[in-house]
mmCIF file of C-alpha atoms and ligand atoms in Angstrom:
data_model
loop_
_atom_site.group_PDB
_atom_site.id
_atom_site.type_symbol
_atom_site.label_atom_id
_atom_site.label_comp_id
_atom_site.label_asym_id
_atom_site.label_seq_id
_atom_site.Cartn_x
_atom_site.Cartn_y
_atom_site.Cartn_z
ATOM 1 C CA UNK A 1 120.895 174.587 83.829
ATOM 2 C CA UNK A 2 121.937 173.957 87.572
ATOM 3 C CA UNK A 3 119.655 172.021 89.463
ATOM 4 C CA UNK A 4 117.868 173.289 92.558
ATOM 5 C CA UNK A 5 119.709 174.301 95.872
ATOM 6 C CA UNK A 6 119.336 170.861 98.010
ATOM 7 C CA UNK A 7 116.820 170.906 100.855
ATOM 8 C CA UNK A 8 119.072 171.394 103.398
ATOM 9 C CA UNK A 9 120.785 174.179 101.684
ATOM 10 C CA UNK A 10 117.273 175.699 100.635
ATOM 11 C CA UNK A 11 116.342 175.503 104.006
ATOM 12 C CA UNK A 12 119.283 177.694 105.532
ATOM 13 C CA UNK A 13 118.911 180.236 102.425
ATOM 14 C CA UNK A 14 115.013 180.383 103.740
ATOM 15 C CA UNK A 15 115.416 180.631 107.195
ATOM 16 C CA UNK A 16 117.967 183.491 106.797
ATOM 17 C CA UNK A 17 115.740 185.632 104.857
ATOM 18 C CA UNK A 18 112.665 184.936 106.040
ATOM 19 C CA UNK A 19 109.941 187.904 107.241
ATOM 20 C CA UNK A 20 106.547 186.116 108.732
ATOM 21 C CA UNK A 21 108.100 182.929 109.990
ATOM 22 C CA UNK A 22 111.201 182.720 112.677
ATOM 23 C CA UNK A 23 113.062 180.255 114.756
ATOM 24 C CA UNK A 24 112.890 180.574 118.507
ATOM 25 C CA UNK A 25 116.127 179.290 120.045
ATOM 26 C CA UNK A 26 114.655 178.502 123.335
ATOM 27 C CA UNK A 27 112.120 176.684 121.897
ATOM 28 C CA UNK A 28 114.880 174.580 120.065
ATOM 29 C CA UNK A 29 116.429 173.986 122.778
ATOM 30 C CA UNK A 30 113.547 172.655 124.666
ATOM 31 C CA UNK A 31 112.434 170.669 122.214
ATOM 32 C CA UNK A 32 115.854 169.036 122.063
ATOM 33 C CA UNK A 33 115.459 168.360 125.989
ATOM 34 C CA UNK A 34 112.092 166.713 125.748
ATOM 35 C CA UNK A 35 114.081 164.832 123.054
ATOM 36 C CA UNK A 36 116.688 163.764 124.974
ATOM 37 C CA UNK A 37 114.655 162.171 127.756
ATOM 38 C CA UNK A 38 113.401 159.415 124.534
ATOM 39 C CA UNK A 39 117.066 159.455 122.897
ATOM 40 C CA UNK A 40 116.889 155.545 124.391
ATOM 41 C CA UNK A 41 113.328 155.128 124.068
ATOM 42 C CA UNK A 42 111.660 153.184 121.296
ATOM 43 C CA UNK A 43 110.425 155.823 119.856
ATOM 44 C CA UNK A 44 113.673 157.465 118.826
ATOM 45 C CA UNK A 45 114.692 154.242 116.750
ATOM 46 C CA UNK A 46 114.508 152.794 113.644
ATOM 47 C CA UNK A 47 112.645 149.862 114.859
ATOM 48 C CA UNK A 48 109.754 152.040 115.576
ATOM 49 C CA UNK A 49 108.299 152.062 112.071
ATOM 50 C CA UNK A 50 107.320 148.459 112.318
ATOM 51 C CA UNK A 51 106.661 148.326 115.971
ATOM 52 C CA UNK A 52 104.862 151.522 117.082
ATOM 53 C CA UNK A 53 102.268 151.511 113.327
ATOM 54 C CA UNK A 54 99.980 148.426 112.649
ATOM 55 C CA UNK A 55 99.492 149.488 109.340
ATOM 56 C CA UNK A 56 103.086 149.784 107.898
ATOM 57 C CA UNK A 57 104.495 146.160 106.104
ATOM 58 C CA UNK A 58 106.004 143.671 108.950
ATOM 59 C CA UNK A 59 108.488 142.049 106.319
ATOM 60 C CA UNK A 60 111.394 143.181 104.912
ATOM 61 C CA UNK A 61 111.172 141.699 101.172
ATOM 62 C CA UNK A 62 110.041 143.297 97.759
ATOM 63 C CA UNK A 63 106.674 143.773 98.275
ATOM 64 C CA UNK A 64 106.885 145.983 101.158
ATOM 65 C CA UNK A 65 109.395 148.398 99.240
ATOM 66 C CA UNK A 66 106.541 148.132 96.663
ATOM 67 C CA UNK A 67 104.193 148.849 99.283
ATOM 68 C CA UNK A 68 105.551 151.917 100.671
ATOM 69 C CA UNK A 69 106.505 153.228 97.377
ATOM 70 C CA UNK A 70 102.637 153.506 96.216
ATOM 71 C CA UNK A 71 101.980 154.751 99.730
ATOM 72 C CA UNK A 72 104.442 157.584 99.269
ATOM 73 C CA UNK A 73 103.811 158.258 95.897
ATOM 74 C CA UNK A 74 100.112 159.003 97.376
ATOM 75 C CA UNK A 75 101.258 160.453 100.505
ATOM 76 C CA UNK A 76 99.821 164.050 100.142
ATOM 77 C CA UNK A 77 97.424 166.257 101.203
ATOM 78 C CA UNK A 78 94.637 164.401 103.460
ATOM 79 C CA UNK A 79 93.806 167.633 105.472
ATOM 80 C CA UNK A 80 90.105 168.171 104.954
ATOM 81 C CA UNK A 81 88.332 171.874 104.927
ATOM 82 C CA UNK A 82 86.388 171.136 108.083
ATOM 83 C CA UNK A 83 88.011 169.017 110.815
ATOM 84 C CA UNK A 84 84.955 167.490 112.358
ATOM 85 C CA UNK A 85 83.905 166.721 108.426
ATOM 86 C CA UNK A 86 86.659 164.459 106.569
ATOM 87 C CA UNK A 87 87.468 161.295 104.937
ATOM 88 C CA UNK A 88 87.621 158.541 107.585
ATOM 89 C CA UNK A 89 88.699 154.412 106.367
ATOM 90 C CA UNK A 90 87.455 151.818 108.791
ATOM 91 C CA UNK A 91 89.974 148.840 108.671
ATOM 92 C CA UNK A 92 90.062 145.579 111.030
ATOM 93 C CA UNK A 93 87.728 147.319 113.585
ATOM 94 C CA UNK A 94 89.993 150.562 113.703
ATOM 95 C CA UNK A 95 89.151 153.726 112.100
ATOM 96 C CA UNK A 96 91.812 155.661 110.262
ATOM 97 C CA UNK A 97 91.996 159.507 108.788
ATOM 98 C CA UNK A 98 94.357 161.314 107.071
ATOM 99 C CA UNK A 99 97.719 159.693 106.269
ATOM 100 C CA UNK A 100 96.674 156.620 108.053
ATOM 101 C CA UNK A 101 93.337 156.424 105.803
ATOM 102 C CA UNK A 102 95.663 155.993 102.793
ATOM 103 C CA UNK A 103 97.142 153.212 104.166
ATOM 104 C CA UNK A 104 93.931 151.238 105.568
ATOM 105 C CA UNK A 105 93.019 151.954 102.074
ATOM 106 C CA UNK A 106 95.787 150.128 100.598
ATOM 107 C CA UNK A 107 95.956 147.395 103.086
ATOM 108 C CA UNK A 108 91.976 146.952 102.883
ATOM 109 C CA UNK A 109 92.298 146.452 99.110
ATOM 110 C CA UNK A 110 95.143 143.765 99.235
ATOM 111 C CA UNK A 111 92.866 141.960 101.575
ATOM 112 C CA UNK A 112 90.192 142.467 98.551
ATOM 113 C CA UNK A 113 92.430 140.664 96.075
ATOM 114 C CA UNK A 114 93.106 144.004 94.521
ATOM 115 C CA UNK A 115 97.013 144.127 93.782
ATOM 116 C CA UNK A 116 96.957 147.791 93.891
ATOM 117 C CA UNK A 117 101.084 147.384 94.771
ATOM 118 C CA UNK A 118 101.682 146.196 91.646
ATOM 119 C CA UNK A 119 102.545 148.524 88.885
ATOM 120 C CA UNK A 120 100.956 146.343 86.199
ATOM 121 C CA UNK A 121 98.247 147.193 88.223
ATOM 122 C CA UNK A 122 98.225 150.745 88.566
ATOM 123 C CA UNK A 123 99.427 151.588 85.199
ATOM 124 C CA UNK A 124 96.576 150.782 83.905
ATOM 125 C CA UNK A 125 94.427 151.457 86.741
ATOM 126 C CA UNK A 126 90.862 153.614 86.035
ATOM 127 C CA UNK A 127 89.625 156.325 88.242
ATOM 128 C CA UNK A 128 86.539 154.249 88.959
ATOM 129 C CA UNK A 129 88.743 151.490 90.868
ATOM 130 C CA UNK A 130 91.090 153.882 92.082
ATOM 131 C CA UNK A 131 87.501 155.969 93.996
ATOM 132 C CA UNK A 132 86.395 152.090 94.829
ATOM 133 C CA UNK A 133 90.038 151.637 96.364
ATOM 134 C CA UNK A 134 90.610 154.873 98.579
ATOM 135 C CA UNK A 135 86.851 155.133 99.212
ATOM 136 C CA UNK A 136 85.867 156.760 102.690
ATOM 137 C CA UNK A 137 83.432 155.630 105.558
ATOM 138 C CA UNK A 138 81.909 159.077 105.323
ATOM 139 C CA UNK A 139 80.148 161.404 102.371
ATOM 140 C CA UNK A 140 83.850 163.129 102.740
ATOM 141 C CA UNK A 141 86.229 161.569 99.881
ATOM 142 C CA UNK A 142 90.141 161.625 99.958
ATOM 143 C CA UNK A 143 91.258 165.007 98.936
ATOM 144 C CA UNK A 144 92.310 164.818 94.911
ATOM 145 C CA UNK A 145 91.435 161.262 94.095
ATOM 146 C CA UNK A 146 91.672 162.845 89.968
ATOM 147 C CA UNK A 147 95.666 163.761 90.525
ATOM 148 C CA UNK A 148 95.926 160.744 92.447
ATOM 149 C CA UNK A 149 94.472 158.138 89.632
ATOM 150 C CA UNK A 150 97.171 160.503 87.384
ATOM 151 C CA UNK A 151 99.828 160.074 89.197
ATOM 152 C CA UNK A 152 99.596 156.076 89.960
ATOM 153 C CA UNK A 153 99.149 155.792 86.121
ATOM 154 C CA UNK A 154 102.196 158.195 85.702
ATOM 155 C CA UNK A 155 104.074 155.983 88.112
ATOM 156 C CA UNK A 156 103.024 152.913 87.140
ATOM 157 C CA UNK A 157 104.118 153.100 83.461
ATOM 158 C CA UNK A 158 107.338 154.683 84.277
ATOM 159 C CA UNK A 159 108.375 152.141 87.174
ATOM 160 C CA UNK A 160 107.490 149.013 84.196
ATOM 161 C CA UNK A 161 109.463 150.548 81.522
ATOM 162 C CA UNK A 162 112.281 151.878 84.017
ATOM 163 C CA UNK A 163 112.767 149.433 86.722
ATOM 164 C CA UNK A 164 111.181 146.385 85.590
ATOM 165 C CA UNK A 165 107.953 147.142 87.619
ATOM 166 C CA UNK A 166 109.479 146.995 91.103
ATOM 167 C CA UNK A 167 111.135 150.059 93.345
ATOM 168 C CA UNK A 168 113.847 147.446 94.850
ATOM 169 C CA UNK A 169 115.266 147.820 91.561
ATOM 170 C CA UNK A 170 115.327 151.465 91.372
ATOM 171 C CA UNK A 171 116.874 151.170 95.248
ATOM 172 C CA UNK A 172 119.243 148.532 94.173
ATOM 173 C CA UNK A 173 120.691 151.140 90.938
ATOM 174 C CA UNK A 174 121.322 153.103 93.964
ATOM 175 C CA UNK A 175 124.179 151.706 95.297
ATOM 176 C CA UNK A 176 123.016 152.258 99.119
ATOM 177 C CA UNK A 177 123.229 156.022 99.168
ATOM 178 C CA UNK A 178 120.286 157.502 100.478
ATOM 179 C CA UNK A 179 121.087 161.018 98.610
ATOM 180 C CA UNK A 180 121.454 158.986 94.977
ATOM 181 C CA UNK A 181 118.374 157.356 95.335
ATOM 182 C CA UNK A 182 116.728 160.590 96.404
ATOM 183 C CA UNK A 183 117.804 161.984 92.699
ATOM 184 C CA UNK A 184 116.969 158.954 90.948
ATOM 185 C CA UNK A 185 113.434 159.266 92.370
ATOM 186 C CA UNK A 186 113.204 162.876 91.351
ATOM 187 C CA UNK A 187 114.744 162.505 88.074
ATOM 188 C CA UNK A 188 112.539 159.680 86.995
ATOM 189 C CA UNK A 189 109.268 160.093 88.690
ATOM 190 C CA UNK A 190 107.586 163.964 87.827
ATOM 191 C CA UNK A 191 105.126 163.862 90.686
ATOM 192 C CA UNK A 192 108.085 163.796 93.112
ATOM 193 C CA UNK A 193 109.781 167.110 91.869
ATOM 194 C CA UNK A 194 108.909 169.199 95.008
ATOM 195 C CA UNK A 195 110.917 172.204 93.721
ATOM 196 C CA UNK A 196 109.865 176.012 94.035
ATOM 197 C CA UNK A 197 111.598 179.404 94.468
ATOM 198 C CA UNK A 198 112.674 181.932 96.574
ATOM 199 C CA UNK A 199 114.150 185.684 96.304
ATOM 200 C CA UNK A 200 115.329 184.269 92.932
ATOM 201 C CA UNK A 201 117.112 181.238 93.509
ATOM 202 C CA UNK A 202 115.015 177.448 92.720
ATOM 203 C CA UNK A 203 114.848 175.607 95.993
ATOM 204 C CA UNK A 204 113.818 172.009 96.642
ATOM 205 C CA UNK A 205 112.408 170.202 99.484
ATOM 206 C CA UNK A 206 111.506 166.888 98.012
ATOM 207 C CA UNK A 207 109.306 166.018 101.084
ATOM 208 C CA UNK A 208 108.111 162.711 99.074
ATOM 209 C CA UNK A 209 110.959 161.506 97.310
ATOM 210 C CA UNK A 210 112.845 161.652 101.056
ATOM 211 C CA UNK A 211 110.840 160.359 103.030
ATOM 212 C CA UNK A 212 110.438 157.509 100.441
ATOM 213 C CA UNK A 213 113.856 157.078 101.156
ATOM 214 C CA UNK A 214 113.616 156.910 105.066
ATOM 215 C CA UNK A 215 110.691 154.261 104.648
ATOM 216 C CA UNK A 216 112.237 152.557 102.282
ATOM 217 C CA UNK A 217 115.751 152.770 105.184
ATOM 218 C CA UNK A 218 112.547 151.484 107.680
ATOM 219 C CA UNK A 219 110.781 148.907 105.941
ATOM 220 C CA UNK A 220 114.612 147.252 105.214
ATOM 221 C CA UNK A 221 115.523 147.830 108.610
ATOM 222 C CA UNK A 222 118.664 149.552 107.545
ATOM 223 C CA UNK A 223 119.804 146.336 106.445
ATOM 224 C CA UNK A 224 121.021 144.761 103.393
ATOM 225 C CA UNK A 225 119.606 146.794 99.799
ATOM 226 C CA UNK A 226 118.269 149.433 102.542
ATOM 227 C CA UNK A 227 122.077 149.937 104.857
ATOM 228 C CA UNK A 228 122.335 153.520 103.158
ATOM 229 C CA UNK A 229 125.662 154.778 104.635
ATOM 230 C CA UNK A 230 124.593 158.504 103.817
ATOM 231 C CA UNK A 231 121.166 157.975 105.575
ATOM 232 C CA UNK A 232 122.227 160.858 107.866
ATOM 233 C CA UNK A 233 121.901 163.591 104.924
ATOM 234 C CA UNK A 234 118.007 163.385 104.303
ATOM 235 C CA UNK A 235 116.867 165.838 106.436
ATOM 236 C CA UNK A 236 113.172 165.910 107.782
ATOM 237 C CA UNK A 237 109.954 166.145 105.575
ATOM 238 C CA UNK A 238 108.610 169.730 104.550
ATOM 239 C CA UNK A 239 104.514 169.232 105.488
ATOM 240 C CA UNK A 240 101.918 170.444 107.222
ATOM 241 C CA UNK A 241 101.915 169.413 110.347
ATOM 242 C CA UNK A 242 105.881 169.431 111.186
ATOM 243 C CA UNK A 243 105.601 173.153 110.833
ATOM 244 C CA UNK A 244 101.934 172.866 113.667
ATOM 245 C CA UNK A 245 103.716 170.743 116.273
ATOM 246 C CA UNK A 246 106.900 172.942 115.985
ATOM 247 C CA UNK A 247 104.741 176.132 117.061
ATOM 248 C CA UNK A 248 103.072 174.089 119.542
ATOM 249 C CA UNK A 249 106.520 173.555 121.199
ATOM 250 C CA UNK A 250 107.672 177.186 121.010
ATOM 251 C CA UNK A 251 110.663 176.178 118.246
ATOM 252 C CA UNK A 252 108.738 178.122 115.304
ATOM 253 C CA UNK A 253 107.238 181.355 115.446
ATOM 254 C CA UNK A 254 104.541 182.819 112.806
ATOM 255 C CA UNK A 255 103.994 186.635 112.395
ATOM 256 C CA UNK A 256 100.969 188.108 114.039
ATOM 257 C CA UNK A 257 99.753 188.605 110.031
ATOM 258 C CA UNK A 258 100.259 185.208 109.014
ATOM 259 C CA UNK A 259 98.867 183.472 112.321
ATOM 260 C CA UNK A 260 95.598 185.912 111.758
ATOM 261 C CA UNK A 261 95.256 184.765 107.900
ATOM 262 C CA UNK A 262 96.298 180.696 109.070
ATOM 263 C CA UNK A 263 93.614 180.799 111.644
ATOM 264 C CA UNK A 264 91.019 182.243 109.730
ATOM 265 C CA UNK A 265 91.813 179.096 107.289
ATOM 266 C CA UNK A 266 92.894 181.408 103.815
ATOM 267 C CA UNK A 267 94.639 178.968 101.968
ATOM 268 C CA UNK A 268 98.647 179.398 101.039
ATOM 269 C CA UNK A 269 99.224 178.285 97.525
ATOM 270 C CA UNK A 270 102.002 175.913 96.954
ATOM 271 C CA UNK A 271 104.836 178.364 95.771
ATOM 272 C CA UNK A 272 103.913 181.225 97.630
ATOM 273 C CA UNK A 273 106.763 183.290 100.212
ATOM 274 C CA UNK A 274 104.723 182.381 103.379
ATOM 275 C CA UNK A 275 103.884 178.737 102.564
ATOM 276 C CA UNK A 276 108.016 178.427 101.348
ATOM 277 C CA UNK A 277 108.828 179.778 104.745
ATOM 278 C CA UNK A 278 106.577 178.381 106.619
ATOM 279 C CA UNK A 279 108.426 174.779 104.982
ATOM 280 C CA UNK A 280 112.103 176.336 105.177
ATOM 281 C CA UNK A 281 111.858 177.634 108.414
ATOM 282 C CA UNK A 282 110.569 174.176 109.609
ATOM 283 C CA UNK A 283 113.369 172.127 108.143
ATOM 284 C CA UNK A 284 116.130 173.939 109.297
ATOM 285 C CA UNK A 285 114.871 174.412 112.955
ATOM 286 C CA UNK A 286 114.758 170.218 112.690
ATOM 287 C CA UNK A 287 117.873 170.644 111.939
ATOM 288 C CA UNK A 288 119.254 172.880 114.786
ATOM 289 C CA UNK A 289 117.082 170.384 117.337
ATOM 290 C CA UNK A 290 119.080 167.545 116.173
ATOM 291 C CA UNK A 291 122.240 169.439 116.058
ATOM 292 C CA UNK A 292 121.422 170.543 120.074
ATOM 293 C CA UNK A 293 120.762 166.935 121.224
ATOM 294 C CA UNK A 294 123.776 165.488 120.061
ATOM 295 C CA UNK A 295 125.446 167.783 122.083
ATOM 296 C CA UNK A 296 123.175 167.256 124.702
ATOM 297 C CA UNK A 297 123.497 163.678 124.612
ATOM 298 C CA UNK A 298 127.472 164.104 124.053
ATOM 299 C CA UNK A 299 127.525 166.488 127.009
ATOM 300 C CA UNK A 300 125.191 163.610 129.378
ATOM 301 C CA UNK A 301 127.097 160.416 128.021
ATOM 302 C CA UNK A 302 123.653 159.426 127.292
ATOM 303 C CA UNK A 303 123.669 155.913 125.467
ATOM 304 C CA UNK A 304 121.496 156.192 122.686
ATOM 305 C CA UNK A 305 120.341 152.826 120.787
ATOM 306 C CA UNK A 306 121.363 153.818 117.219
ATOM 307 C CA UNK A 307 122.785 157.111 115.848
ATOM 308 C CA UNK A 308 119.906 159.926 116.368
ATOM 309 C CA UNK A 309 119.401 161.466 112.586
ATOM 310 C CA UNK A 310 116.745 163.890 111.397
ATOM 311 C CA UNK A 311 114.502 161.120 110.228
ATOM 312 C CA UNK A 312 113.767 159.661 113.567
ATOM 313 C CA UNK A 313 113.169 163.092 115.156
ATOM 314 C CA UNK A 314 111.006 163.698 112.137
ATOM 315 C CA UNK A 315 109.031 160.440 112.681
ATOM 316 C CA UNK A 316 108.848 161.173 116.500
ATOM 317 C CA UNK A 317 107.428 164.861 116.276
ATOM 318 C CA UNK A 318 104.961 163.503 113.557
ATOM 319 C CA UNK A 319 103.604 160.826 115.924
ATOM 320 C CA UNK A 320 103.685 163.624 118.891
ATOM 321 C CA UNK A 321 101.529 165.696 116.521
ATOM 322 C CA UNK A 322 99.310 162.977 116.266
ATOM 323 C CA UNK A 323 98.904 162.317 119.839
ATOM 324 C CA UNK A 324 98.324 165.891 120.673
ATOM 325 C CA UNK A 325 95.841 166.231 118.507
ATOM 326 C CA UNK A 326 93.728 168.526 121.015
ATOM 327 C CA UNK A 327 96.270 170.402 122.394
ATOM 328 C CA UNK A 328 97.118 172.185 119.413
ATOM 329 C CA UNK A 329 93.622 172.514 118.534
ATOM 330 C CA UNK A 330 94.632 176.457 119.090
ATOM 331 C CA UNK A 331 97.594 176.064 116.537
ATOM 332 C CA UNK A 332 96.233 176.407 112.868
ATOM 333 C CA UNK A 333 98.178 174.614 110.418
ATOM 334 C CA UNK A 334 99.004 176.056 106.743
ATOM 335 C CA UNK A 335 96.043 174.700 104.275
ATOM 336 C CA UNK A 336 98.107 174.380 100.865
ATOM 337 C CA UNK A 337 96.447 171.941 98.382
ATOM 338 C CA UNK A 338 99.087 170.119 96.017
ATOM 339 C CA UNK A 339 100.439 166.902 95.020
ATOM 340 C CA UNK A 340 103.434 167.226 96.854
ATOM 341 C CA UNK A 341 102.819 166.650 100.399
HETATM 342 N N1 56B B 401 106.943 165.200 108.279
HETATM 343 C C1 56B B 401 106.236 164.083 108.109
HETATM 344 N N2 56B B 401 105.118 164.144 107.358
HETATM 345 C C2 56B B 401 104.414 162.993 107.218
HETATM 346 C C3 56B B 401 104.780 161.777 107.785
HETATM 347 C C4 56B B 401 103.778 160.850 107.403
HETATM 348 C C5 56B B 401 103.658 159.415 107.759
HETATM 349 N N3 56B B 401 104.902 158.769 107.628
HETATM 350 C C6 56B B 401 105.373 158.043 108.739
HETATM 351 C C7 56B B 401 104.472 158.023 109.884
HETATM 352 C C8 56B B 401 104.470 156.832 110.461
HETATM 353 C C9 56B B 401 105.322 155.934 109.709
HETATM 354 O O1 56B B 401 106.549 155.878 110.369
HETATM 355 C C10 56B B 401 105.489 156.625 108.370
HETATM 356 O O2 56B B 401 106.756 156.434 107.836
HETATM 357 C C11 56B B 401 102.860 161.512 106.626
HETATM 358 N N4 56B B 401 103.265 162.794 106.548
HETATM 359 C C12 56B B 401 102.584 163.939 105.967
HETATM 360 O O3 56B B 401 101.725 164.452 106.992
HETATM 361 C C13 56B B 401 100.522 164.959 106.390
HETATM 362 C C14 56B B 401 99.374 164.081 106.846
HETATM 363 O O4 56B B 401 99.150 164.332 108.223
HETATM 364 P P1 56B B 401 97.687 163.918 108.844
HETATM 365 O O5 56B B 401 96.669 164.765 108.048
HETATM 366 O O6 56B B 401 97.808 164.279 110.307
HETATM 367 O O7 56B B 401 97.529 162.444 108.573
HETATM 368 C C15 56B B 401 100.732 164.857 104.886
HETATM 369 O O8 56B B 401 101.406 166.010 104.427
HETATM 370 C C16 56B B 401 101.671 163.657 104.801
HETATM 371 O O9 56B B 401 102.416 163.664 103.594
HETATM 372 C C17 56B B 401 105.970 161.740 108.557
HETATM 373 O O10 56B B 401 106.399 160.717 109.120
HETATM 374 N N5 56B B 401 106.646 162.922 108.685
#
């Protein structure tokens, strides 16, 4: 049987038949002039992972690919049912929630001794450590710490018996192409198969398995096992809160019906036509941003420090998000509970 349309191919398909969710193209193209003013900024570069996030591995070697592989094979659903109410991880005096809560969680634990990068480790691994490991400052826990013990065990045992316990190995097999290693993730690990349909046709978005890739491209610098020459292909991540910033900024528009049913917090299941194109819709109007500033930046001469891909507008509108926290306090984003992002 074929395999899924790709996620940039999915994402067209979506967009073009979509009913509750639409693209605005003057939003796109304001977005891509906000852009444009950081296209030499230090945001907009691949150095940013390391410089702009305390949390994310300084070095370059095998343990931080191991490190950000267990961080994105847990990098999923942190968004709790009442804002004011969720899981919060205090880490060397700094207080961290949602994605960043996984990540104090891990460092916090390598500072306890507990080698909870290793798969030996968390093959093997019982849900008792793994509650003790992600445990929260609050009475709120992590959001699915049961699929989450699953899946490390999953992962674990099939990263020992497939790759000799390490990712860099499972990078290495991929012969620096981003889109190869994408697959081999998908292929081999079962938690990462992000696939779904629509009108009839199985689509993929694969949010974990690429942006495992693009941290994987960040924590090697782009250098050496991590130079992918096809880096350019993954496209940006299918979440939650790409599709929240991307209304804030005017690019994405939601149906009256579906902002009514977002706002009053019904849940979306994974699967369903509105959550599909609320995550279609999002990718490919990342797409046509990037595909506006290059030409804006062709049209202005504008020197840009490295070649401007979907990834780093990804990672900048993510951060943005962040930062604007309260200003889109107004913009509801989709509740959809799965293992998947
Ligand atoms: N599209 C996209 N989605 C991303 C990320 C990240 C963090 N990665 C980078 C960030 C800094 C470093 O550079 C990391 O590389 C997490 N998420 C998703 O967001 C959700 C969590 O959100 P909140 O509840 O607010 O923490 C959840 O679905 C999580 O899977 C990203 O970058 N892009």
């Amino acid at each position: 049987m074929d395999g899924p349309l790709p996620p940039r191919e999915s994402a067209k398909f979506i967009a073009e038949n979509s009913r509750d969710v639409s693209i605005d193209g003057g939003g796109v193209q304001r977005v891509a002039e906000l852009l444009l003013a950081k296209a030499a900024g230090p945001e907009l570069r691949l150095g940013g992972w390391k410089a702009l996030h305390e949390l994310n591995p300084k070095a370059a070697d095998e343990a931080a690919v191991n490190w950000v592989f267990v961080a994105d094979t847990l990098n999923f659903s942190f968004w709790s049912e009442h804002e004011e109410h969720k899981c919060l991880v205090g880490y060397r005096g700094r207080t961290y929630s949602g994605y960043w809560s996984l990540c104090a969680a891990i460092n916090r634990a390598l500072d306890e001794g507990i080698p909870i990068t290793s798969a030996s480790y968390y093959a093997t691994v019982s849900l008792d450590q793994v509650r003790h490991i992600l445990r929260s400052d609050t009475d709120v826990p992590m959001p699915l710490i049961e699929e989450r013990h699953r899946i490390l065990n999953e992962t674990g045992k099939i990263l020992l018996e497939k790759f000799e316990g390490s990712f860099l190995n499972c990078v290495r097999k991929s012969e620096k192409s981003a889109q190869k290693l994408m697959h081999l993730v998908v292929e081999n690990f079962p938690s990462y198969r992000d696939v779904t349909e629509f009108e009839g046709k199985r689509i993929s978005f694969y949010k974990r398995a690429q942006i495992l890739v693009a941290d994987t491209w960040s924590v090697l610098e782009g250098e050496g096992d991590g130079c992918f020459k096809d880096i350019s292909s993954i496209t940006m991540f299918a979440d939650y809160r790409l599709p929240q910033v991307l209304v804030h900024l005017g690019a994405l528009k939601y149906s009256e019906g579906l902002l009514e049913k977002l706002l009053k917090g019904e849940m979306l299941s994974y699967g369903s036509r509105q959550e599909v194109e609320i995550r279609g819709c999002s990718l490919w109007c990342v797409e046509l941003i990037r595909d506006c500033l290059l030409e804006l930046i062709e049209k202005k001469g504008e020197k840009t420090s490295e070649e401007i891909n979907s990834i780093l507008l990804d990672y900048y509108l993510w951060d943005y998000a962040r930062d604007h926290r309260d200003d889109m306090k107004g913009i509801p984003f989709h509740r959809t509970r799965c293992i998947y992002y």
